[in-house]
PDB file of C-alpha atoms and ligand atoms in Angstrom:
ATOM      1  CA  MET D   1       0.000   0.000   0.000  1.00 70.00           C
ATOM      2  CA  SER D   2       1.226   3.478  -0.787  1.00 82.00           C
ATOM      3  CA  VAL D   3       1.442   6.323   1.742  1.00 87.00           C
ATOM      4  CA  SER D   4      -1.713   8.466   1.842  1.00 88.00           C
ATOM      5  CA  SER D   5      -0.859  12.191   1.588  1.00 87.00           C
ATOM      6  CA  THR D   6      -3.807  13.060   3.820  1.00 85.00           C
ATOM      7  CA  GLN D   7      -2.799  10.592   6.557  1.00 85.00           C
ATOM      8  CA  GLN D   8       0.990  10.929   6.497  1.00 81.00           C
ATOM      9  CA  ILE D   9       3.517  13.266   4.931  1.00 80.00           C
ATOM     10  CA  PRO D  10       5.018  11.345   1.999  1.00 79.00           C
ATOM     11  CA  GLU D  11       8.696  11.298   1.085  1.00 81.00           C
ATOM     12  CA  THR D  12       9.457  13.758  -1.686  1.00 82.00           C
ATOM     13  CA  GLY D  13      12.414  14.136  -4.017  1.00 80.00           C
ATOM     14  CA  ALA D  14      13.668  16.105  -7.001  1.00 85.00           C
ATOM     15  CA  ILE D  15      12.378  13.497  -9.456  1.00 93.00           C
ATOM     16  CA  PRO D  16       8.658  12.746  -9.207  1.00 97.00           C
ATOM     17  CA  ARG D  17       8.063   9.122  -8.299  1.00 97.00           C
ATOM     18  CA  HIS D  18       4.734   9.097 -10.106  1.00 98.00           C
ATOM     19  CA  VAL D  19       3.862  11.261 -13.124  1.00 98.00           C
ATOM     20  CA  ALA D  20       0.249  11.359 -14.394  1.00 98.00           C
ATOM     21  CA  ILE D  21      -0.485  12.876 -17.796  1.00 98.00           C
ATOM     22  CA  ILE D  22      -3.589  14.009 -19.680  1.00 98.00           C
ATOM     23  CA  MET D  23      -2.467  13.798 -23.298  1.00 97.00           C
ATOM     24  CA  ASP D  24      -4.572  16.563 -24.855  1.00 97.00           C
ATOM     25  CA  GLY D  25      -4.396  18.440 -28.148  1.00 97.00           C
ATOM     26  CA  ASN D  26      -4.175  15.636 -30.715  1.00 97.00           C
ATOM     27  CA  GLY D  27      -7.191  16.911 -32.657  1.00 95.00           C
ATOM     28  CA  ARG D  28      -5.974  20.521 -32.727  1.00 97.00           C
ATOM     29  CA  TRP D  29      -2.469  19.422 -33.739  1.00 98.00           C
ATOM     30  CA  ALA D  30      -4.016  17.664 -36.747  1.00 97.00           C
ATOM     31  CA  LYS D  31      -6.408  20.512 -37.591  1.00 97.00           C
ATOM     32  CA  LYS D  32      -3.519  22.996 -37.685  1.00 97.00           C
ATOM     33  CA  ARG D  33      -1.975  20.808 -40.387  1.00 98.00           C
ATOM     34  CA  MET D  34      -5.266  20.279 -42.302  1.00 97.00           C
ATOM     35  CA  LEU D  35      -5.160  16.599 -41.333  1.00 97.00           C
ATOM     36  CA  PRO D  36      -8.001  14.451 -39.964  1.00 95.00           C
ATOM     37  CA  ARG D  37      -8.189  14.329 -36.133  1.00 94.00           C
ATOM     38  CA  VAL D  38      -7.136  10.673 -36.152  1.00 92.00           C
ATOM     39  CA  ALA D  39      -3.758  11.670 -37.658  1.00 95.00           C
ATOM     40  CA  GLY D  40      -3.161  13.560 -34.409  1.00 96.00           C
ATOM     41  CA  HIS D  41      -3.905  10.449 -32.352  1.00 93.00           C
ATOM     42  CA  ALA D  42      -1.557   8.374 -34.536  1.00 94.00           C
ATOM     43  CA  LYS D  43       1.223  10.943 -34.039  1.00 96.00           C
ATOM     44  CA  GLY D  44       0.335  10.934 -30.334  1.00 96.00           C
ATOM     45  CA  VAL D  45       1.552   7.344 -30.084  1.00 95.00           C
ATOM     46  CA  ASP D  46       5.092   8.566 -30.960  1.00 96.00           C
ATOM     47  CA  ALA D  47       4.852  11.088 -28.114  1.00 97.00           C
ATOM     48  CA  VAL D  48       3.780   8.254 -25.786  1.00 97.00           C
ATOM     49  CA  ARG D  49       6.917   6.308 -26.752  1.00 96.00           C
ATOM     50  CA  ALA D  50       9.204   9.328 -26.180  1.00 96.00           C
ATOM     51  CA  THR D  51       7.578  10.103 -22.828  1.00 97.00           C
ATOM     52  CA  VAL D  52       7.816   6.508 -21.566  1.00 97.00           C
ATOM     53  CA  GLU D  53      11.496   6.423 -22.527  1.00 97.00           C
ATOM     54  CA  THR D  54      12.321   9.791 -20.909  1.00 97.00           C
ATOM     55  CA  CYS D  55      10.471   8.980 -17.674  1.00 98.00           C
ATOM     56  CA  ALA D  56      12.109   5.555 -17.396  1.00 97.00           C
ATOM     57  CA  ARG D  57      15.574   7.069 -17.942  1.00 96.00           C
ATOM     58  CA  ALA D  58      14.896   9.805 -15.366  1.00 96.00           C
ATOM     59  CA  GLY D  59      14.075   7.180 -12.723  1.00 97.00           C
ATOM     60  CA  VAL D  60      10.320   7.784 -12.500  1.00 98.00           C
ATOM     61  CA  GLN D  61       8.730   4.827 -10.687  1.00 97.00           C
ATOM     62  CA  CYS D  62       5.272   5.067 -12.244  1.00 98.00           C
ATOM     63  CA  LEU D  63       3.871   6.867 -15.297  1.00 98.00           C
ATOM     64  CA  THR D  64       0.097   7.002 -15.746  1.00 98.00           C
ATOM     65  CA  LEU D  65      -1.327   8.083 -19.105  1.00 97.00           C
ATOM     66  CA  PHE D  66      -4.990   8.972 -19.628  1.00 95.00           C
ATOM     67  CA  ALA D  67      -5.641   7.270 -22.975  1.00 92.00           C
ATOM     68  CA  PHE D  68      -9.443   7.079 -22.959  1.00 89.00           C
ATOM     69  CA  SER D  69     -11.834   8.487 -20.387  1.00 88.00           C
ATOM     70  CA  SER D  70     -15.219   7.083 -19.416  1.00 90.00           C
ATOM     71  CA  GLU D  71     -16.656  10.159 -21.175  1.00 90.00           C
ATOM     72  CA  ASN D  72     -14.692   9.685 -24.430  1.00 89.00           C
ATOM     73  CA  TRP D  73     -17.411   7.294 -25.682  1.00 90.00           C
ATOM     74  CA  ARG D  74     -19.317  10.520 -26.451  1.00 91.00           C
ATOM     75  CA  ARG D  75     -16.961  11.162 -29.413  1.00 91.00           C
ATOM     76  CA  PRO D  76     -17.914  10.285 -32.997  1.00 90.00           C
ATOM     77  CA  VAL D  77     -18.049   6.513 -33.368  1.00 91.00           C
ATOM     78  CA  GLU D  78     -15.361   6.500 -36.107  1.00 91.00           C
ATOM     79  CA  GLU D  79     -12.917   8.353 -33.844  1.00 89.00           C
ATOM     80  CA  VAL D  80     -13.577   5.944 -30.948  1.00 89.00           C
ATOM     81  CA  SER D  81     -13.001   3.054 -33.309  1.00 90.00           C
ATOM     82  CA  VAL D  82      -9.647   4.500 -34.492  1.00 89.00           C
ATOM     83  CA  LEU D  83      -8.555   5.041 -30.880  1.00 91.00           C
ATOM     84  CA  MET D  84      -9.337   1.382 -30.076  1.00 90.00           C
ATOM     85  CA  ARG D  85      -7.383   0.245 -33.137  1.00 91.00           C
ATOM     86  CA  LEU D  86      -4.399   2.424 -32.162  1.00 92.00           C
ATOM     87  CA  PHE D  87      -4.461   0.987 -28.679  1.00 92.00           C
ATOM     88  CA  LEU D  88      -4.586  -2.565 -30.038  1.00 93.00           C
ATOM     89  CA  THR D  89      -1.741  -1.912 -32.507  1.00 93.00           C
ATOM     90  CA  ALA D  90       0.353  -0.258 -29.801  1.00 93.00           C
ATOM     91  CA  LEU D  91      -0.129  -3.321 -27.577  1.00 93.00           C
ATOM     92  CA  GLU D  92       0.834  -5.644 -30.444  1.00 92.00           C
ATOM     93  CA  LYS D  93       3.919  -3.641 -31.370  1.00 93.00           C
ATOM     94  CA  GLU D  94       5.238  -2.158 -28.127  1.00 95.00           C
ATOM     95  CA  VAL D  95       4.841  -4.780 -25.385  1.00 96.00           C
ATOM     96  CA  ALA D  96       8.038  -6.615 -26.414  1.00 96.00           C
ATOM     97  CA  LEU D  97       9.951  -3.319 -26.172  1.00 96.00           C
ATOM     98  CA  LEU D  98       8.482  -2.570 -22.738  1.00 97.00           C
ATOM     99  CA  ARG D  99       9.489  -6.033 -21.572  1.00 97.00           C
ATOM    100  CA  LYS D 100      13.015  -5.617 -22.973  1.00 97.00           C
ATOM    101  CA  ASN D 101      13.356  -2.391 -21.010  1.00 96.00           C
ATOM    102  CA  GLY D 102      11.984  -3.859 -17.775  1.00 97.00           C
ATOM    103  CA  ILE D 103       8.829  -1.737 -17.915  1.00 98.00           C
ATOM    104  CA  ARG D 104       5.691  -3.227 -16.428  1.00 98.00           C
ATOM    105  CA  LEU D 105       2.375  -2.492 -18.149  1.00 98.00           C
ATOM    106  CA  ARG D 106      -0.872  -2.057 -16.266  1.00 97.00           C
ATOM    107  CA  VAL D 107      -4.212  -0.953 -17.618  1.00 96.00           C
ATOM    108  CA  ILE D 108      -6.801   0.584 -15.290  1.00 97.00           C
ATOM    109  CA  GLY D 109     -10.460   1.361 -15.948  1.00 95.00           C
ATOM    110  CA  ASP D 110     -13.651  -0.530 -16.685  1.00 93.00           C
ATOM    111  CA  LEU D 111     -12.225  -2.869 -19.302  1.00 94.00           C
ATOM    112  CA  SER D 112     -15.453  -4.876 -19.611  1.00 93.00           C
ATOM    113  CA  ALA D 113     -16.702  -2.317 -22.168  1.00 91.00           C
ATOM    114  CA  PHE D 114     -13.905  -3.168 -24.643  1.00 93.00           C
ATOM    115  CA  ASP D 115     -14.161  -5.863 -27.297  1.00 91.00           C
ATOM    116  CA  ALA D 116     -12.895  -9.331 -26.451  1.00 95.00           C
ATOM    117  CA  LYS D 117      -9.754  -9.104 -28.622  1.00 93.00           C
ATOM    118  CA  LEU D 118      -8.646  -5.852 -26.958  1.00 94.00           C
ATOM    119  CA  GLN D 119      -9.337  -7.261 -23.484  1.00 95.00           C
ATOM    120  CA  GLU D 120      -7.265 -10.333 -24.381  1.00 96.00           C
ATOM    121  CA  MET D 121      -4.342  -8.203 -25.644  1.00 95.00           C
ATOM    122  CA  ILE D 122      -4.446  -6.075 -22.483  1.00 96.00           C
ATOM    123  CA  ALA D 123      -4.367  -9.195 -20.283  1.00 97.00           C
ATOM    124  CA  ARG D 124      -1.499 -10.615 -22.356  1.00 97.00           C
ATOM    125  CA  GLY D 125       0.482  -7.337 -22.228  1.00 97.00           C
ATOM    126  CA  GLU D 126       0.093  -7.204 -18.449  1.00 97.00           C
ATOM    127  CA  ALA D 127       1.034 -10.877 -18.026  1.00 98.00           C
ATOM    128  CA  ASP D 128       4.077 -10.600 -20.339  1.00 97.00           C
ATOM    129  CA  THR D 129       5.487  -7.694 -18.302  1.00 98.00           C
ATOM    130  CA  ALA D 130       4.279  -8.710 -14.818  1.00 98.00           C
ATOM    131  CA  HIS D 131       7.801  -9.695 -13.721  1.00 98.00           C
ATOM    132  CA  CYS D 132       9.394  -6.376 -14.856  1.00 98.00           C
ATOM    133  CA  LYS D 133      11.052  -4.482 -12.030  1.00 97.00           C
ATOM    134  CA  GLY D 134      11.640  -1.090 -13.692  1.00 97.00           C
ATOM    135  CA  MET D 135       9.068   1.655 -14.217  1.00 98.00           C
ATOM    136  CA  THR D 136       5.359   0.821 -14.194  1.00 98.00           C
ATOM    137  CA  LEU D 137       3.461   2.217 -17.169  1.00 98.00           C
ATOM    138  CA  VAL D 138      -0.210   2.596 -16.329  1.00 98.00           C
ATOM    139  CA  VAL D 139      -2.635   3.214 -19.171  1.00 96.00           C
ATOM    140  CA  ALA D 140      -6.005   4.542 -18.031  1.00 95.00           C
ATOM    141  CA  ALA D 141      -8.608   3.281 -20.499  1.00 94.00           C
ATOM    142  CA  ASN D 142     -12.361   3.717 -20.049  1.00 93.00           C
ATOM    143  CA  TYR D 143     -11.249   5.187 -16.752  1.00 95.00           C
ATOM    144  CA  GLY D 144     -12.957   7.862 -14.685  1.00 96.00           C
ATOM    145  CA  GLY D 145     -12.025   9.097 -11.211  1.00 97.00           C
ATOM    146  CA  ARG D 146     -15.645   8.817 -10.061  1.00 97.00           C
ATOM    147  CA  TRP D 147     -15.880   5.271 -11.433  1.00 97.00           C
ATOM    148  CA  ASP D 148     -12.705   4.415  -9.483  1.00 98.00           C
ATOM    149  CA  ILE D 149     -14.122   5.694  -6.178  1.00 98.00           C
ATOM    150  CA  LEU D 150     -17.508   4.004  -6.738  1.00 98.00           C
ATOM    151  CA  ASN D 151     -15.872   0.762  -7.803  1.00 97.00           C
ATOM    152  CA  ALA D 152     -13.632   0.810  -4.714  1.00 98.00           C
ATOM    153  CA  THR D 153     -16.643   1.488  -2.458  1.00 98.00           C
ATOM    154  CA  ARG D 154     -18.558  -1.441  -3.950  1.00 98.00           C
ATOM    155  CA  GLN D 155     -15.568  -3.759  -3.536  1.00 98.00           C
ATOM    156  CA  MET D 156     -14.951  -2.597   0.034  1.00 98.00           C
ATOM    157  CA  LEU D 157     -18.578  -3.211   1.034  1.00 98.00           C
ATOM    158  CA  ALA D 158     -18.623  -6.612  -0.658  1.00 97.00           C
ATOM    159  CA  VAL D 159     -15.682  -7.656   1.530  1.00 98.00           C
ATOM    160  CA  ARG D 160     -16.781  -5.726   4.644  1.00 97.00           C
ATOM    161  CA  PRO D 161     -20.621  -5.623   4.678  1.00 96.00           C
ATOM    162  CA  ASP D 162     -20.425  -4.699   8.387  1.00 96.00           C
ATOM    163  CA  LEU D 163     -19.204  -1.212   7.366  1.00 96.00           C
ATOM    164  CA  ALA D 164     -22.538  -0.416   5.669  1.00 95.00           C
ATOM    165  CA  ALA D 165     -24.254  -0.717   9.040  1.00 95.00           C
ATOM    166  CA  ASN D 166     -21.576   1.354  10.772  1.00 96.00           C
ATOM    167  CA  PRO D 167     -20.514   4.135   8.333  1.00 95.00           C
ATOM    168  CA  GLN D 168     -18.854   6.160  11.121  1.00 95.00           C
ATOM    169  CA  ALA D 169     -16.291   3.391  11.383  1.00 95.00           C
ATOM    170  CA  ILE D 170     -15.167   3.728   7.750  1.00 96.00           C
ATOM    171  CA  ALA D 171     -11.609   5.046   7.537  1.00 95.00           C
ATOM    172  CA  GLU D 172      -9.694   6.207   4.484  1.00 95.00           C
ATOM    173  CA  SER D 173      -7.518   3.143   4.898  1.00 95.00           C
ATOM    174  CA  ASP D 174     -10.576   0.861   4.480  1.00 97.00           C
ATOM    175  CA  LEU D 175     -11.347   2.248   1.022  1.00 97.00           C
ATOM    176  CA  ALA D 176      -7.847   3.011  -0.292  1.00 96.00           C
ATOM    177  CA  PRO D 177      -6.774  -0.612  -0.969  1.00 97.00           C
ATOM    178  CA  TYR D 178      -9.586  -0.992  -3.518  1.00 98.00           C
ATOM    179  CA  LEU D 179      -8.653   2.034  -5.631  1.00 98.00           C
ATOM    180  CA  ALA D 180      -7.088   1.358  -9.020  1.00 96.00           C
ATOM    181  CA  LEU D 181      -3.597   2.592  -8.092  1.00 97.00           C
ATOM    182  CA  ALA D 182      -3.510   1.404  -4.481  1.00 97.00           C
ATOM    183  CA  ASP D 183      -0.055  -0.128  -4.922  1.00 95.00           C
ATOM    184  CA  GLN D 184       1.560   2.995  -6.409  1.00 96.00           C
ATOM    185  CA  PRO D 185       2.605   6.243  -4.726  1.00 95.00           C
ATOM    186  CA  GLU D 186       0.124   9.075  -5.269  1.00 96.00           C
ATOM    187  CA  PRO D 187       1.113  11.149  -8.318  1.00 97.00           C
ATOM    188  CA  ASP D 188       3.725  13.799  -7.469  1.00 97.00           C
ATOM    189  CA  LEU D 189       3.319  15.559 -10.797  1.00 98.00           C
ATOM    190  CA  PHE D 190       0.243  15.939 -13.006  1.00 98.00           C
ATOM    191  CA  ILE D 191       0.789  17.244 -16.529  1.00 98.00           C
ATOM    192  CA  ARG D 192      -1.907  18.326 -18.972  1.00 98.00           C
ATOM    193  CA  THR D 193      -0.912  19.281 -22.491  1.00 98.00           C
ATOM    194  CA  GLY D 194      -3.029  21.182 -25.011  1.00 98.00           C
ATOM    195  CA  GLY D 195      -3.646  24.389 -23.061  1.00 98.00           C
ATOM    196  CA  GLU D 196      -6.776  23.355 -21.140  1.00 97.00           C
ATOM    197  CA  HIS D 197      -6.809  23.697 -17.346  1.00 98.00           C
ATOM    198  CA  ARG D 198      -9.037  20.827 -16.222  1.00 96.00           C
ATOM    199  CA  VAL D 199      -8.757  17.490 -14.392  1.00 97.00           C
ATOM    200  CA  SER D 200     -11.463  15.903 -16.593  1.00 96.00           C
ATOM    201  CA  ASN D 201     -12.406  13.136 -14.146  1.00 96.00           C
ATOM    202  CA  PHE D 202      -8.832  11.777 -14.046  1.00 96.00           C
ATOM    203  CA  LEU D 203      -7.398  10.443 -10.755  1.00 97.00           C
ATOM    204  CA  LEU D 204      -9.737  12.454  -8.489  1.00 97.00           C
ATOM    205  CA  TRP D 205      -8.831  10.723  -5.233  1.00 97.00           C
ATOM    206  CA  GLN D 206      -5.123  10.290  -5.993  1.00 97.00           C
ATOM    207  CA  LEU D 207      -4.463  13.926  -7.039  1.00 97.00           C
ATOM    208  CA  ALA D 208      -5.179  15.314  -3.533  1.00 96.00           C
ATOM    209  CA  TYR D 209      -1.646  16.758  -3.068  1.00 96.00           C
ATOM    210  CA  THR D 210      -0.231  16.458  -6.579  1.00 97.00           C
ATOM    211  CA  GLU D 211       1.623  19.363  -8.190  1.00 97.00           C
ATOM    212  CA  PHE D 212      -0.103  20.518 -11.397  1.00 98.00           C
ATOM    213  CA  TYR D 213       1.692  21.551 -14.587  1.00 98.00           C
ATOM    214  CA  PHE D 214      -0.126  22.830 -17.654  1.00 98.00           C
ATOM    215  CA  THR D 215       1.430  23.456 -21.038  1.00 98.00           C
ATOM    216  CA  ASP D 216       0.031  24.808 -24.304  1.00 98.00           C
ATOM    217  CA  CYS D 217       2.092  22.241 -26.215  1.00 98.00           C
ATOM    218  CA  PHE D 218      -0.164  19.825 -28.138  1.00 98.00           C
ATOM    219  CA  TRP D 219       0.385  16.195 -27.158  1.00 98.00           C
ATOM    220  CA  PRO D 220       1.957  15.064 -30.499  1.00 98.00           C
ATOM    221  CA  ASP D 221       4.678  17.729 -29.990  1.00 98.00           C
ATOM    222  CA  PHE D 222       5.389  16.636 -26.416  1.00 98.00           C
ATOM    223  CA  GLY D 223       8.720  14.917 -25.810  1.00 96.00           C
ATOM    224  CA  ALA D 224      11.885  14.941 -23.706  1.00 96.00           C
ATOM    225  CA  GLU D 225      12.357  18.715 -23.925  1.00 97.00           C
ATOM    226  CA  GLU D 226       8.815  19.537 -22.765  1.00 97.00           C
ATOM    227  CA  LEU D 227       8.925  16.860 -20.082  1.00 97.00           C
ATOM    228  CA  ASN D 228      12.170  18.270 -18.710  1.00 97.00           C
ATOM    229  CA  LYS D 229      10.511  21.706 -18.459  1.00 97.00           C
ATOM    230  CA  ALA D 230       7.775  20.095 -16.349  1.00 97.00           C
ATOM    231  CA  PHE D 231      10.401  18.372 -14.177  1.00 97.00           C
ATOM    232  CA  GLU D 232      12.251  21.689 -13.707  1.00 97.00           C
ATOM    233  CA  SER D 233       9.022  23.376 -12.646  1.00 96.00           C
ATOM    234  CA  PHE D 234       8.384  20.488 -10.231  1.00 96.00           C
ATOM    235  CA  THR D 235      11.772  20.894  -8.524  1.00 95.00           C
ATOM    236  CA  ARG D 236      10.887  24.535  -7.749  1.00 92.00           C
ATOM    237  CA  ARG D 237       7.638  23.662  -5.948  1.00 92.00           C
ATOM    238  CA  GLU D 238       7.357  23.820  -2.179  1.00 85.00           C
ATOM    239  CA  ARG D 239       5.295  20.786  -1.185  1.00 82.00           C
ATOM    240  CA  ARG D 240       3.731  21.648   2.140  1.00 78.00           C
ATOM    241  CA  PHE D 241       0.992  19.009   2.532  1.00 79.00           C
ATOM    242  CA  GLY D 242      -1.049  21.391   4.680  1.00 80.00           C
ATOM    243  CA  ARG D 243       1.863  22.816   6.693  1.00 80.00           C
ATOM    244  CA  THR D 244       3.281  26.323   6.575  1.00 84.00           C
ATOM    245  CA  SER D 245       6.440  27.356   4.805  1.00 87.00           C
ATOM    246  CA  GLU D 246       8.038  28.240   8.157  1.00 88.00           C
ATOM    247  CA  GLN D 247       7.363  24.765   9.506  1.00 84.00           C
ATOM    248  CA  LEU D 248       9.045  23.223   6.501  1.00 83.00           C
ATOM    249  CA  GLN D 249      12.105  25.427   6.908  1.00 86.00           C
ATOM    250  CA  SER D 250      12.449  24.694  10.620  1.00 86.00           C
ATOM    251  CA  GLY D 251      11.751  20.965  10.175  1.00 79.00           C
ATOM    252  CA  GLN D 252       9.028  21.200  12.825  1.00 71.00           C
ATOM    253  CA  VAL D 253       7.068  18.026  13.538  1.00 66.00           C
ATOM    254  CA  SER D 254       3.396  18.301  12.580  1.00 64.00           C
ATOM    255  CA  THR D 255       0.513  18.108  15.045  1.00 68.00           C
ATOM    256  CA  HIS D 256      -2.577  15.932  14.763  1.00 71.00           C
ATOM    257  CA  PRO D 257      -6.297  16.743  14.842  1.00 73.00           C
ATOM    258  CA  GLY D 258      -7.576  16.905  18.386  1.00 70.00           C
ATOM    259  CA  SER D 259      -4.147  17.558  19.885  1.00 72.00           C
ATOM    260  CA  VAL D 260      -4.473  21.364  19.764  1.00 74.00           C
ATOM    261  CA  GLU D 261      -6.437  23.435  22.267  1.00 77.00           C
ATOM    262  CA  VAL D 262      -8.354  26.538  21.186  1.00 78.00           C
ATOM    263  CA  LEU D 263      -6.492  29.533  22.609  1.00 79.00           C
ATOM    264  CA  SER D 264      -8.522  31.993  24.605  1.00 76.00           C
ATOM    265  CA  SER D 265      -8.077  35.534  23.304  1.00 65.00           C
TER     266      SER D 265
HETATM  267  C1  LIG R 301      -6.955  13.953 -26.409  1.00 52.29           C
HETATM  268  O1  LIG R 301      -6.767  14.784 -27.531  1.00 52.29           O
HETATM  269  C2  LIG R 301      -6.431  12.591 -26.677  1.00 52.29           C
HETATM  270  C3  LIG R 301      -7.124  11.438 -26.532  1.00 52.29           C
HETATM  271  C4  LIG R 301      -8.526  11.367 -26.085  1.00 52.29           C
HETATM  272  C5  LIG R 301      -6.531  10.126 -26.853  1.00 52.29           C
HETATM  273  C6  LIG R 301      -5.095   9.924 -26.529  1.00 52.29           C
HETATM  274  C7  LIG R 301      -4.586   8.732 -27.259  1.00 52.29           C
HETATM  275  C8  LIG R 301      -3.346   8.580 -27.757  1.00 52.29           C
HETATM  276  C9  LIG R 301      -2.274   9.563 -27.578  1.00 52.29           C
HETATM  277  C10 LIG R 301      -2.997   7.381 -28.586  1.00 52.29           C
HETATM  278  C11 LIG R 301      -3.067   6.044 -27.945  1.00 52.29           C
HETATM  279  C12 LIG R 301      -2.493   5.913 -26.580  1.00 52.29           C
HETATM  280  C13 LIG R 301      -1.752   4.880 -26.125  1.00 52.29           C
HETATM  281  C14 LIG R 301      -1.422   4.798 -24.668  1.00 52.29           C
HETATM  282  C15 LIG R 301      -1.207   3.827 -27.006  1.00 52.29           C
HETATM  283  P1  LIG R 301      -8.052  15.442 -28.208  1.00 52.29           P
HETATM  284  O2  LIG R 301      -8.525  14.541 -29.290  1.00 52.29           O
HETATM  285  O3  LIG R 301      -9.069  15.751 -27.161  1.00 52.29           O
HETATM  286  O4  LIG R 301      -7.459  16.757 -28.814  1.00 52.29           O
HETATM  287  P2  LIG R 301      -8.228  18.153 -29.016  1.00 52.29           P
HETATM  288  O5  LIG R 301      -8.530  18.667 -27.632  1.00 52.29           O
HETATM  289  O6  LIG R 301      -7.215  18.973 -29.730  1.00 52.29           O
HETATM  290  O7  LIG R 301      -9.459  17.865 -29.816  1.00 52.29           O
END
């Protein structure tokens, strides 16, 4: 289980342990070049490759990419179909390379909505890289932060029906093990490309104390140079996790709820 940023103060370092990315701007990249939107998605796969490589080299422990949200089904059916095909082709072509580089693949989301062939390829890609000890590459597909929390709640109550009768007894630590990324540290750095400033139902629970970085760069143009700019910005952040700047500088130990008296004026 990873450390919860709301229960404990996590270890932090110059390199983010977990980077989570919303890969936005594929359609606009293509439009700017008078190309169909799907050409942007195809080019986006190259940016995925470059980003995986750069993160792995930098020593990132986990990279989570938002490939398809639970709301992306609302797109034109042809575009959804191309995205599925790209995902399938990427699995067919890239898993061997991930394995060679010690990168473990995991796919999170409600995979039951995907066709049988895609589900089979996902399971095979995960199994073929399960032993890899390097970076974990998480692909979020048909994923939504609200789905994740609901799914975790359902699983928790299936295992612990007693909690339904005693909701006051439910602790964060009861729910957390059932969340999709329970075994990974919470993201240190969230990146969204494409100039929009939204979380779009990504890792709602896990982003509680994540540092946010937004860039106007369209996803197909994203690569090592842009990623290093995000890393540089990250190293300049003061991560306080609810404390004051002065406390951080003096290394003061934090207090706990209930241990502080209200001062009389
Ligand atoms: C958002 O751009 C992008 C997506 C919804 C899909 C991202 C998919 C890939 C990069 C390819 C496949 C991924 C993997 C992991 C193999 P947009 O279409 O919303 O762009 P726009 O905002 O400019 O319209």
